[in-house]
Coordinates of C-alpha atoms in Angstrom, one line a residue:
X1 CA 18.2 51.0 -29.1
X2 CA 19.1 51.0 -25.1
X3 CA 15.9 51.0 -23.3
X4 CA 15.3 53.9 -20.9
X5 CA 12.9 54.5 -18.0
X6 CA 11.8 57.9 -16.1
X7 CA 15.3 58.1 -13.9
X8 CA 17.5 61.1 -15.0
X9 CA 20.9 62.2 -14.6
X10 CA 22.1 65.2 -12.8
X11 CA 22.4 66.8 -15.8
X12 CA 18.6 66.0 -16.5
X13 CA 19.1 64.4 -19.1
X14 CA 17.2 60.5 -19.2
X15 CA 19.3 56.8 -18.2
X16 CA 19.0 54.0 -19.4
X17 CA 17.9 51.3 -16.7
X18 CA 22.0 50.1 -17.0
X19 CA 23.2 53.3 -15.7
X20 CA 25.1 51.7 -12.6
X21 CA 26.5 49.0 -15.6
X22 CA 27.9 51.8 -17.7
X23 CA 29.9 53.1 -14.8
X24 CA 30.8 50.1 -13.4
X25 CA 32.4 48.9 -16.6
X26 CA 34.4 52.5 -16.5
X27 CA 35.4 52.6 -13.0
X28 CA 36.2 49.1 -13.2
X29 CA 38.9 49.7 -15.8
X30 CA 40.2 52.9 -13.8
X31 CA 40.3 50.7 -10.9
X32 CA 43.0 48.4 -12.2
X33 CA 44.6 51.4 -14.1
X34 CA 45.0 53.2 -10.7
X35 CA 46.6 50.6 -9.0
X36 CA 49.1 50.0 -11.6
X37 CA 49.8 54.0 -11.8
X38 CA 50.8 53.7 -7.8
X39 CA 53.0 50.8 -8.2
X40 CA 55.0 52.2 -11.2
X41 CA 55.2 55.5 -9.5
X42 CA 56.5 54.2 -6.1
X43 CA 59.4 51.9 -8.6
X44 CA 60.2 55.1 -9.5
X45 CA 60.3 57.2 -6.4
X46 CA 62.0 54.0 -4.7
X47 CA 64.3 53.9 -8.1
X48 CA 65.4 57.5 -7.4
X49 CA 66.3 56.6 -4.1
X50 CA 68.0 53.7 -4.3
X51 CA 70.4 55.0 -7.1
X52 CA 71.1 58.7 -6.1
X53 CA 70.1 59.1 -2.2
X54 CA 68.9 62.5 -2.7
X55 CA 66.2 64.8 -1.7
X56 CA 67.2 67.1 -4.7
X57 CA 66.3 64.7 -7.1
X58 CA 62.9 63.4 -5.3
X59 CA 62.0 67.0 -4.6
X60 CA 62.3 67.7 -8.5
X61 CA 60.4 64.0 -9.5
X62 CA 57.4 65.4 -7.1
X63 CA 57.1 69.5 -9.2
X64 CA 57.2 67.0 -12.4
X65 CA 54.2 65.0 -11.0
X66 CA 52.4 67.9 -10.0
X67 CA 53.1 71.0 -12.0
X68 CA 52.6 70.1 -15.5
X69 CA 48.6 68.8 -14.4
X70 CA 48.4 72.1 -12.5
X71 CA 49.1 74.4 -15.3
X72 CA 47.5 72.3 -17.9
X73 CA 44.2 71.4 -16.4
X74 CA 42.3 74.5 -17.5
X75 CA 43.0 74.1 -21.4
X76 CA 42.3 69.9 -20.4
X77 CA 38.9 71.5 -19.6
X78 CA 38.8 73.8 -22.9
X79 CA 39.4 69.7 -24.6
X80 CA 36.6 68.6 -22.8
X81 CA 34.4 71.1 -23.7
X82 CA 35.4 71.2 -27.4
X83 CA 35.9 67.1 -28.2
X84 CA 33.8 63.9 -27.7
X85 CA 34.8 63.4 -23.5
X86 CA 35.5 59.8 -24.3
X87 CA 37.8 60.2 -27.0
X88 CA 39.6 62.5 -24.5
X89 CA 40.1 60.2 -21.6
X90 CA 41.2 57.3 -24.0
X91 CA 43.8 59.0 -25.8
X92 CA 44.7 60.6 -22.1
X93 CA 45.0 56.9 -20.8
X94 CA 46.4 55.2 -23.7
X95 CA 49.2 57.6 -24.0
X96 CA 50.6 57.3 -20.6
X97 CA 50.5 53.5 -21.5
X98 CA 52.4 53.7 -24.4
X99 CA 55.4 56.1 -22.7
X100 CA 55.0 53.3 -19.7
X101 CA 55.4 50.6 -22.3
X102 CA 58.5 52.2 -24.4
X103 CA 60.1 53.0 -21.2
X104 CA 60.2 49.2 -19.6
X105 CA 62.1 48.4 -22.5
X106 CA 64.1 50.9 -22.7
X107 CA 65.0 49.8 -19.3
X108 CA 64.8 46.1 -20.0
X109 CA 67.8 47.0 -22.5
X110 CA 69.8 48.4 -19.9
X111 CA 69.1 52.3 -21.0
X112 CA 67.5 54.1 -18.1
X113 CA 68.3 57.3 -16.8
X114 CA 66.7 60.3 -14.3
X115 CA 65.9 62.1 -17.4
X116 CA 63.9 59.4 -19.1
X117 CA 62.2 58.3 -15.7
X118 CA 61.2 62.0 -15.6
X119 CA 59.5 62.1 -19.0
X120 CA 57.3 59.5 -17.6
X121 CA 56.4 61.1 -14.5
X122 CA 55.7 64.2 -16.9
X123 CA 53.9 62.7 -19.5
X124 CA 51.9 60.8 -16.5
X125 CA 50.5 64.4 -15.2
X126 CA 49.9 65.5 -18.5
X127 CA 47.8 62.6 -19.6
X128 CA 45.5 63.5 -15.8
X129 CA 45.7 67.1 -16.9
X130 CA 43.4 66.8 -20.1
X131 CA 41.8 63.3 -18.9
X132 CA 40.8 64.4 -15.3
X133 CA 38.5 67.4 -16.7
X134 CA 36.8 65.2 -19.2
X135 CA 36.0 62.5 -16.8
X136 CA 34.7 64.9 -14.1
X137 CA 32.7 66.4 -16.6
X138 CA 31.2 63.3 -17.8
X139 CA 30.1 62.2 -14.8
X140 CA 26.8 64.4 -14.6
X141 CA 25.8 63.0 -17.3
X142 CA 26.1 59.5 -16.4
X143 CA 24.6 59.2 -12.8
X144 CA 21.6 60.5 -10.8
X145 CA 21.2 63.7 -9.2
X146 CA 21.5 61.6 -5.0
X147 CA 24.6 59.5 -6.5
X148 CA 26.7 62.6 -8.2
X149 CA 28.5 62.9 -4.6
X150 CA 28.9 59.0 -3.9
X151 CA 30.8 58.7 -7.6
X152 CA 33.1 62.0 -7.2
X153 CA 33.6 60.0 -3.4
X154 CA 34.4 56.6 -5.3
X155 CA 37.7 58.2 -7.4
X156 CA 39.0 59.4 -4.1
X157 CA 38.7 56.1 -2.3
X158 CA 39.8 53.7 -5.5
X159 CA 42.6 56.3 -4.8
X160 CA 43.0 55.4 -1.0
X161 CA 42.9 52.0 -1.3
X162 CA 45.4 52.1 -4.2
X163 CA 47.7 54.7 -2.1
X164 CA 48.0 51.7 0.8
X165 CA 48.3 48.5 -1.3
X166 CA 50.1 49.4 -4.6
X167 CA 53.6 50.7 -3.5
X168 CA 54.2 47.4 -1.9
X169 CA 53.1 45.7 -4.8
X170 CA 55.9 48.1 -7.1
X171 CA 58.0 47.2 -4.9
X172 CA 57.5 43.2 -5.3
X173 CA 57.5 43.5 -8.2
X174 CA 60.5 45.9 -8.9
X175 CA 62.8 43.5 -6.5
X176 CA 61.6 39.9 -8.1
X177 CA 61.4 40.8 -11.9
X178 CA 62.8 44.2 -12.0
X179 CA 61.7 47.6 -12.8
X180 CA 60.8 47.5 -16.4
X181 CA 58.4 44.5 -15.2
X182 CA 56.1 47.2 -13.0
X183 CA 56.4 49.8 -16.0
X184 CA 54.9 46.7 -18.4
X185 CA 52.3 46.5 -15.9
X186 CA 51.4 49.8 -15.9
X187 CA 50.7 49.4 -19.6
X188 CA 48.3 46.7 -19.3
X189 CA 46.0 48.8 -16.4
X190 CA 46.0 51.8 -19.5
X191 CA 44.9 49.1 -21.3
X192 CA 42.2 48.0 -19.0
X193 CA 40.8 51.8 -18.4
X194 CA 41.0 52.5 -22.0
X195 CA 39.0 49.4 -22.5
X196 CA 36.2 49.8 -19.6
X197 CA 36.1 53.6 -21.5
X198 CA 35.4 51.7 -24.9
X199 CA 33.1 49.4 -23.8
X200 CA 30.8 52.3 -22.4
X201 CA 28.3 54.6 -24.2
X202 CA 29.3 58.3 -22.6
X203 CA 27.0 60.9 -24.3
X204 CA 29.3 64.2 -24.3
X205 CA 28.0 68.0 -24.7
X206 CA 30.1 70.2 -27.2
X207 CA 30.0 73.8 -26.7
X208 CA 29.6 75.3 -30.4
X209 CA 30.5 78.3 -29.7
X210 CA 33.9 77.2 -28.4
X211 CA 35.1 76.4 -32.0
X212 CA 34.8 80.1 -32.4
X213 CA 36.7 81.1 -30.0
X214 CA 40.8 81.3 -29.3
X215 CA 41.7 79.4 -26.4
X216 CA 42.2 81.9 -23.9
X217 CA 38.5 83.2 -24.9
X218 CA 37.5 79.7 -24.0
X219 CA 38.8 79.8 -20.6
X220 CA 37.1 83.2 -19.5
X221 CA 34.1 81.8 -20.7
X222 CA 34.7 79.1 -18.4
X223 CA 35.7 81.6 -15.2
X224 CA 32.8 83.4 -16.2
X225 CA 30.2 80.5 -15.8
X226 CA 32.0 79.5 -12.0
X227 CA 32.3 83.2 -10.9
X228 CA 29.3 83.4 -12.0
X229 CA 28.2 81.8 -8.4
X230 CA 30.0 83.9 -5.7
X231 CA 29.6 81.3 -3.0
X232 CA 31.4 78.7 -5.2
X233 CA 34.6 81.0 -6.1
X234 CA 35.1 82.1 -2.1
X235 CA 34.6 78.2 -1.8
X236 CA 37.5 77.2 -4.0
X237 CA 39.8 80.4 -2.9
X238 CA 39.2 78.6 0.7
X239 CA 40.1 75.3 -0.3
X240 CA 42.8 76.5 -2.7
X241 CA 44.3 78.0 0.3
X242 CA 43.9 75.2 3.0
X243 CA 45.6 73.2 0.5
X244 CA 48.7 75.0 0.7
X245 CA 48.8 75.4 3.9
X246 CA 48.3 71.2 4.3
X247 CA 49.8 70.8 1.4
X248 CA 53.5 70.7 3.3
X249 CA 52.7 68.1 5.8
X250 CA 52.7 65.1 3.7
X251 CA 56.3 65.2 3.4
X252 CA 56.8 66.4 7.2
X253 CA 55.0 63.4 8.7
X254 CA 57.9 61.1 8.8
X255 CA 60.1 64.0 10.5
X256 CA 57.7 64.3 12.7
X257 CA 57.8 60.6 13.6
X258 CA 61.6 61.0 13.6
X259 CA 62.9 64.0 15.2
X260 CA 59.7 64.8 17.2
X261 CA 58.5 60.9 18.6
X262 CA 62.3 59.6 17.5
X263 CA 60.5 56.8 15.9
X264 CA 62.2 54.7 13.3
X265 CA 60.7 53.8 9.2
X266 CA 58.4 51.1 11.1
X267 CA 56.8 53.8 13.5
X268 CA 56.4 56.5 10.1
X269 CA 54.9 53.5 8.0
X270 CA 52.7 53.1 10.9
X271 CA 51.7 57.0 10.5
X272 CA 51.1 56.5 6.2
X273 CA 48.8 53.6 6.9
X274 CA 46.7 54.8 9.4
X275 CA 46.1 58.0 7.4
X276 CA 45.3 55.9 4.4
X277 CA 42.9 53.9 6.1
X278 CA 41.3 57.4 7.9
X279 CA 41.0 58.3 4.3
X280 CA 39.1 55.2 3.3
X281 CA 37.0 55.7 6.5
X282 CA 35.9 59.1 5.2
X283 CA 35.5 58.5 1.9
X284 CA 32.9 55.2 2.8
X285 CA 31.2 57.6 5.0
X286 CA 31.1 60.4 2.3
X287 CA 29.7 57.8 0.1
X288 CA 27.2 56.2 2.5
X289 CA 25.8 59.6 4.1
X290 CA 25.4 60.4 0.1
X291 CA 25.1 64.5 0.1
X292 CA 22.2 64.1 2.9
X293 CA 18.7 65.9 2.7
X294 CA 19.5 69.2 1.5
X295 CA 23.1 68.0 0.1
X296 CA 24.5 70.6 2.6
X297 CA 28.3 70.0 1.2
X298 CA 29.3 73.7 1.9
X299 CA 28.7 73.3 5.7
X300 CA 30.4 69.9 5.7
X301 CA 33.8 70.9 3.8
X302 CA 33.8 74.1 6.5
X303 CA 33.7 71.3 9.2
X304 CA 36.2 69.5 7.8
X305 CA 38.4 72.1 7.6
X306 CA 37.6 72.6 11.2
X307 CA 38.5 69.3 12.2
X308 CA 41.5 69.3 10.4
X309 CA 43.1 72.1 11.9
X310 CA 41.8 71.0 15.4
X311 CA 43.5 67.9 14.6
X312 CA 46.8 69.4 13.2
X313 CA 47.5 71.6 16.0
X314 CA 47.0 69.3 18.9
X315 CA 49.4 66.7 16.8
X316 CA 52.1 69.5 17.6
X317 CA 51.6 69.6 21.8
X318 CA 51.9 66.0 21.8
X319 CA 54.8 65.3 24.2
X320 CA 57.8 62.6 22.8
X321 CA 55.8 59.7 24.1
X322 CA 52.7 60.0 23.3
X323 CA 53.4 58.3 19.7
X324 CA 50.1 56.9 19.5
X325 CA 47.9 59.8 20.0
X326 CA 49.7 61.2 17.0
X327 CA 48.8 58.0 15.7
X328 CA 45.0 58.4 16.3
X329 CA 44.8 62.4 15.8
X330 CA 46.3 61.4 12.1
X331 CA 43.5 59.2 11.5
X332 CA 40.9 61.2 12.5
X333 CA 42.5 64.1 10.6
X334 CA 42.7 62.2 7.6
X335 CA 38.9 61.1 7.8
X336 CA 38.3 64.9 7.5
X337 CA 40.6 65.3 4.9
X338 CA 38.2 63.3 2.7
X339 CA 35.7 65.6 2.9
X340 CA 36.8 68.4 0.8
X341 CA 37.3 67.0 -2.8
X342 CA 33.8 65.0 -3.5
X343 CA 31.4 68.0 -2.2
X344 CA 33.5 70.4 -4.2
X345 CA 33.9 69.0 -7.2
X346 CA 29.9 67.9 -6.9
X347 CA 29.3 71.4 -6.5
X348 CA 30.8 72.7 -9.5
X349 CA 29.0 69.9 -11.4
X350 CA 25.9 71.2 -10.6
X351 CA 26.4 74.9 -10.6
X352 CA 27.7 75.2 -13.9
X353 CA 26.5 74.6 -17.1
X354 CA 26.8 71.1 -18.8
X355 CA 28.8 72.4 -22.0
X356 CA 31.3 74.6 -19.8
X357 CA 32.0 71.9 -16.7
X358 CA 34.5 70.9 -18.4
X359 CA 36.7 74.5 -18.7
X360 CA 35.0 75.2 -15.0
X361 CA 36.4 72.2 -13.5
X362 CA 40.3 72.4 -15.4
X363 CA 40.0 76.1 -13.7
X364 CA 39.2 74.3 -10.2
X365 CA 41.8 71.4 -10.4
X366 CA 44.0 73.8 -11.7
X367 CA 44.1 75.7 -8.8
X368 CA 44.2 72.8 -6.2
X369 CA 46.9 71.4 -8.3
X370 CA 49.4 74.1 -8.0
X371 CA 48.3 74.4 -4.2
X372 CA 50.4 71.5 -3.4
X373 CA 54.0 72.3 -5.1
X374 CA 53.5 76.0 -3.6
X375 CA 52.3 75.0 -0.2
X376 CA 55.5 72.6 -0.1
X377 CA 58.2 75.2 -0.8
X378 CA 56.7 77.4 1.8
X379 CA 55.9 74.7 4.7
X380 CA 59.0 73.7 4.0
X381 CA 60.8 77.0 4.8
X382 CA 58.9 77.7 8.0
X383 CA 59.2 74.1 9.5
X384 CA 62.9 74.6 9.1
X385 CA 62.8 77.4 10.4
X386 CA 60.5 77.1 13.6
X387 CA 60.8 73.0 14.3
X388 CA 58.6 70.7 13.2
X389 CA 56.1 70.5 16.0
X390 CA 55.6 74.2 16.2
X391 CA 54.9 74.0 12.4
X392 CA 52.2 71.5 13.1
X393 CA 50.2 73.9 15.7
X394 CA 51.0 77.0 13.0
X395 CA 49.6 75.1 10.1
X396 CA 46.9 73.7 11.9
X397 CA 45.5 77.6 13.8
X398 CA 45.5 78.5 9.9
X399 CA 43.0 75.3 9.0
X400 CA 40.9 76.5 12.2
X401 CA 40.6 79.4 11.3
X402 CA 40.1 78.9 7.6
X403 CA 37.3 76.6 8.9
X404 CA 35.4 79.1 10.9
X405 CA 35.3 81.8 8.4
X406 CA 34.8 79.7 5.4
X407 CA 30.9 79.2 6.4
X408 CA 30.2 83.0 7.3
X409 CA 29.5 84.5 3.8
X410 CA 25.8 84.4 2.9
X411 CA 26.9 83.2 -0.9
X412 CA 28.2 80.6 0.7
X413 CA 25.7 79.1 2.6
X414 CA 23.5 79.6 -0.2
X415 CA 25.2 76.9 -1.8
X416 CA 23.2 74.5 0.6
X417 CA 19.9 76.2 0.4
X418 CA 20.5 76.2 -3.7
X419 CA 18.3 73.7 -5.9
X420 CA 20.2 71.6 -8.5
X421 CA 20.9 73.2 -11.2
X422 CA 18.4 72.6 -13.6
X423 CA 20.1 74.6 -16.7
X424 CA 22.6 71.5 -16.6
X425 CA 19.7 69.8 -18.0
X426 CA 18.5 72.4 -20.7
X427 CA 19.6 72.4 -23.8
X428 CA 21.5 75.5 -24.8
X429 CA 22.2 77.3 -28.0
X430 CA 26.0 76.6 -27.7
X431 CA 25.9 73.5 -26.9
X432 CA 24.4 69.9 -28.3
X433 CA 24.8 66.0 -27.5
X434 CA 26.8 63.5 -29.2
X435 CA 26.5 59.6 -28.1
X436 CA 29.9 58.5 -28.1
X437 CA 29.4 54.5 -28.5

């Protein structure tokens, strides 16, 4: 029997003195699984490119990466609620694997097409729409109430890291072997998270009373138990909406460089990496500050938000040569931007109950997820029609403002006055624990 001490997990539940092992031996495995996710992605973005040269068809791959996981994630939260967690995230992970798999030779045969790149891309968000929840859910269970925020921090910055590094090696790899060698790659890192999921004991809470229920009656049990907590829902409606109103730059950053600073691809790679590495800045300063006395993460996504717009705006009364200030503003802004996930996501964790994270957090994701596709038909719109650099100070008053109205509602605050919640730690009558070994 694994030998356990007095340290509990934020669910309250005890850990055995291996804790840090356990999710070592998981993250580890969704390390190499991320970075295999990013390069096959980017062979198929560049893929798209290369063989068609248009927007149409890029703008379509990026709804089939997002929307699918948007709409999905709150019934990948009724899963997670209803099913052993770890059975979950493996048969999300290992199915993506085997689509990655049958597609590289498919391709290796010479039979590729925009249609069958696009079932990959779908069945990709599909697989993150029911494994995502599970995962998130799992975590509270698996680490200590002053580490829940560093962990939720350590997905965003495997992501950062992976964001930076793993396009270039797709694109090695795509140009040397060719593409169905990055697609076979991307197997074998699903093979690596499945198997750093296997190797780990994840105990998983089962709401009972979820068997009973229809599947829409599952997800307003699960809106019930995150509106239960006014300051959390105004929290994500704030979020949700700087999201869409952010949401638009990531694909005007190189026009910016372009028509704004008339930079060329070296100058707007330039831009990409410095907000990647801003994004690792913030996310090692997320993870080293750790929630702080008081774990006031309310306050600090309000300042974010803050600096983010400040950030945004100036960006757009930069003059045509002042290149590098964009430059630096970008990197500061994107150390912000690394602020909002981790707290919010930590937030819900310990607000809700353990046995209905899992529908509460599909709910959340769900509505940051469809953020992005939204906020990009819109942004897109205005910046045509007002320039790019007056789009940057628009969408950046709208951050600043968000920012300095987020904080204001008492509910709010009282999410950093609030102890942890200790009900994550009871047991209750709809819900028991399985160990899934």
């Amino acid at each position: 029997m694994t030998e356990t001490t007095a340290l509990t997990s934020a669910a309250g539940r005890p850990l055995p003195k291996r804790w840090l092992a356990i999710i070592a031996t998981i993250w580890g495995g969704q390390a190499v699984s991320m970075i295999t996710s990013y390069a096959a992605g980017y062979a198929v973005v560049w893929y798209i490119t290369e063989t068609t040269g248009s927007a149409l068809m890029l703008a379509a791959a990026a709804i089939c990466a997002y929307l699918p996981q948007g709409l999905l994630s709150p019934f990948g939260g009724v899963i997670a609620d209803k099913h052993n967690r770890k059975t979950v995230m493996i048969v999300a992970d290992l199915g993506i694997g085997v689509v990655s798999l049958g597609l590289g030779f498919a391709i290796l045969f010479g039979q590729v097409s925009f249609a069958l790149l696009m079932i990959l891309v779908i069945v990709r968000s599909i697989g993150q729409a029911f494994h995502g929840p599970a995962m998130l859910a799992s975590m509270p269970l698996l680490v200590p109430e002053k580490h829940l925020l560093r962990i939720n921090t350590l997905d965003q910055l495997l992501m950062s890291v992976a964001s930076i590094g793993a396009p270039a090696f797709g694109i090695f790899l795509y140009t040397t072997l060719g593409f169905h060698s990055v697609l076979f790659l991307d197997f074998f890192g699903a093979i690596a998270a499945v198997a750093g999921l296997a190797l780990a004991k994840i105990p998983t809470v089962v709401d009972k009373t979820a068997f009973e229920q229809h599947v829409f009656a599952n997800l307003r049990d699960g809106w019930k138990a995150l509106s239960a907590n006014r300051g959390l829902v105004i929290l994500i409606a704030g979020i949700t909406i700087g999201m869409v109103t952010f949401a638009p730059l990531g694909a005007i950053f190189p026009l910016m460089t372009f028509d704004h600073f008339s930079g060329d691809g070296y100058m707007a790679s330039i831009v990409e990496a410095a907000f990647g590495v801003g994004m690792i800045a913030g996310s090692v300063l997320l993870m080293t500050w750790g929630g702080g006395k008081g774990q006031k993460m309310a306050r600090l996504i309000a300042i974010a938000a803050v600096v983010v717009g400040a950030t945004t705006a100036a960006c757009g009364f930069l003059s045509p040569d002042m290149f590098v200030g964009f430059v630096v503003l970008c990197s500061i802004m994107a150390i912000a931007c690394s602020w909002f996930n981790g707290p919010l996501i930590t937030l819900v964790q310990r607000l809700v109950p353990e046995e209905k994270t899992g529908r509460a957090l599909g709910l959340t994701t769900a509505a940051m997820g469809l953020a992005s596709p939204i906020g990009i038909a819109l942004g897109g719109m205005l910046a045509e029609a007002v320039g790019v650099a007056a789009f940057f100070v628009i969408d950046g008053l709208i951050c600043l403002v968000l920012g300095l109205v987020l904080y204001l509602p008492k509910s709010v605050r009282a999410l950093d006055h609030a102890p942890a919640e200790t009900a994550q730690g009871s047991e209750s009558p709809s819900g028991h624990e399985e160990s899934s070994k």
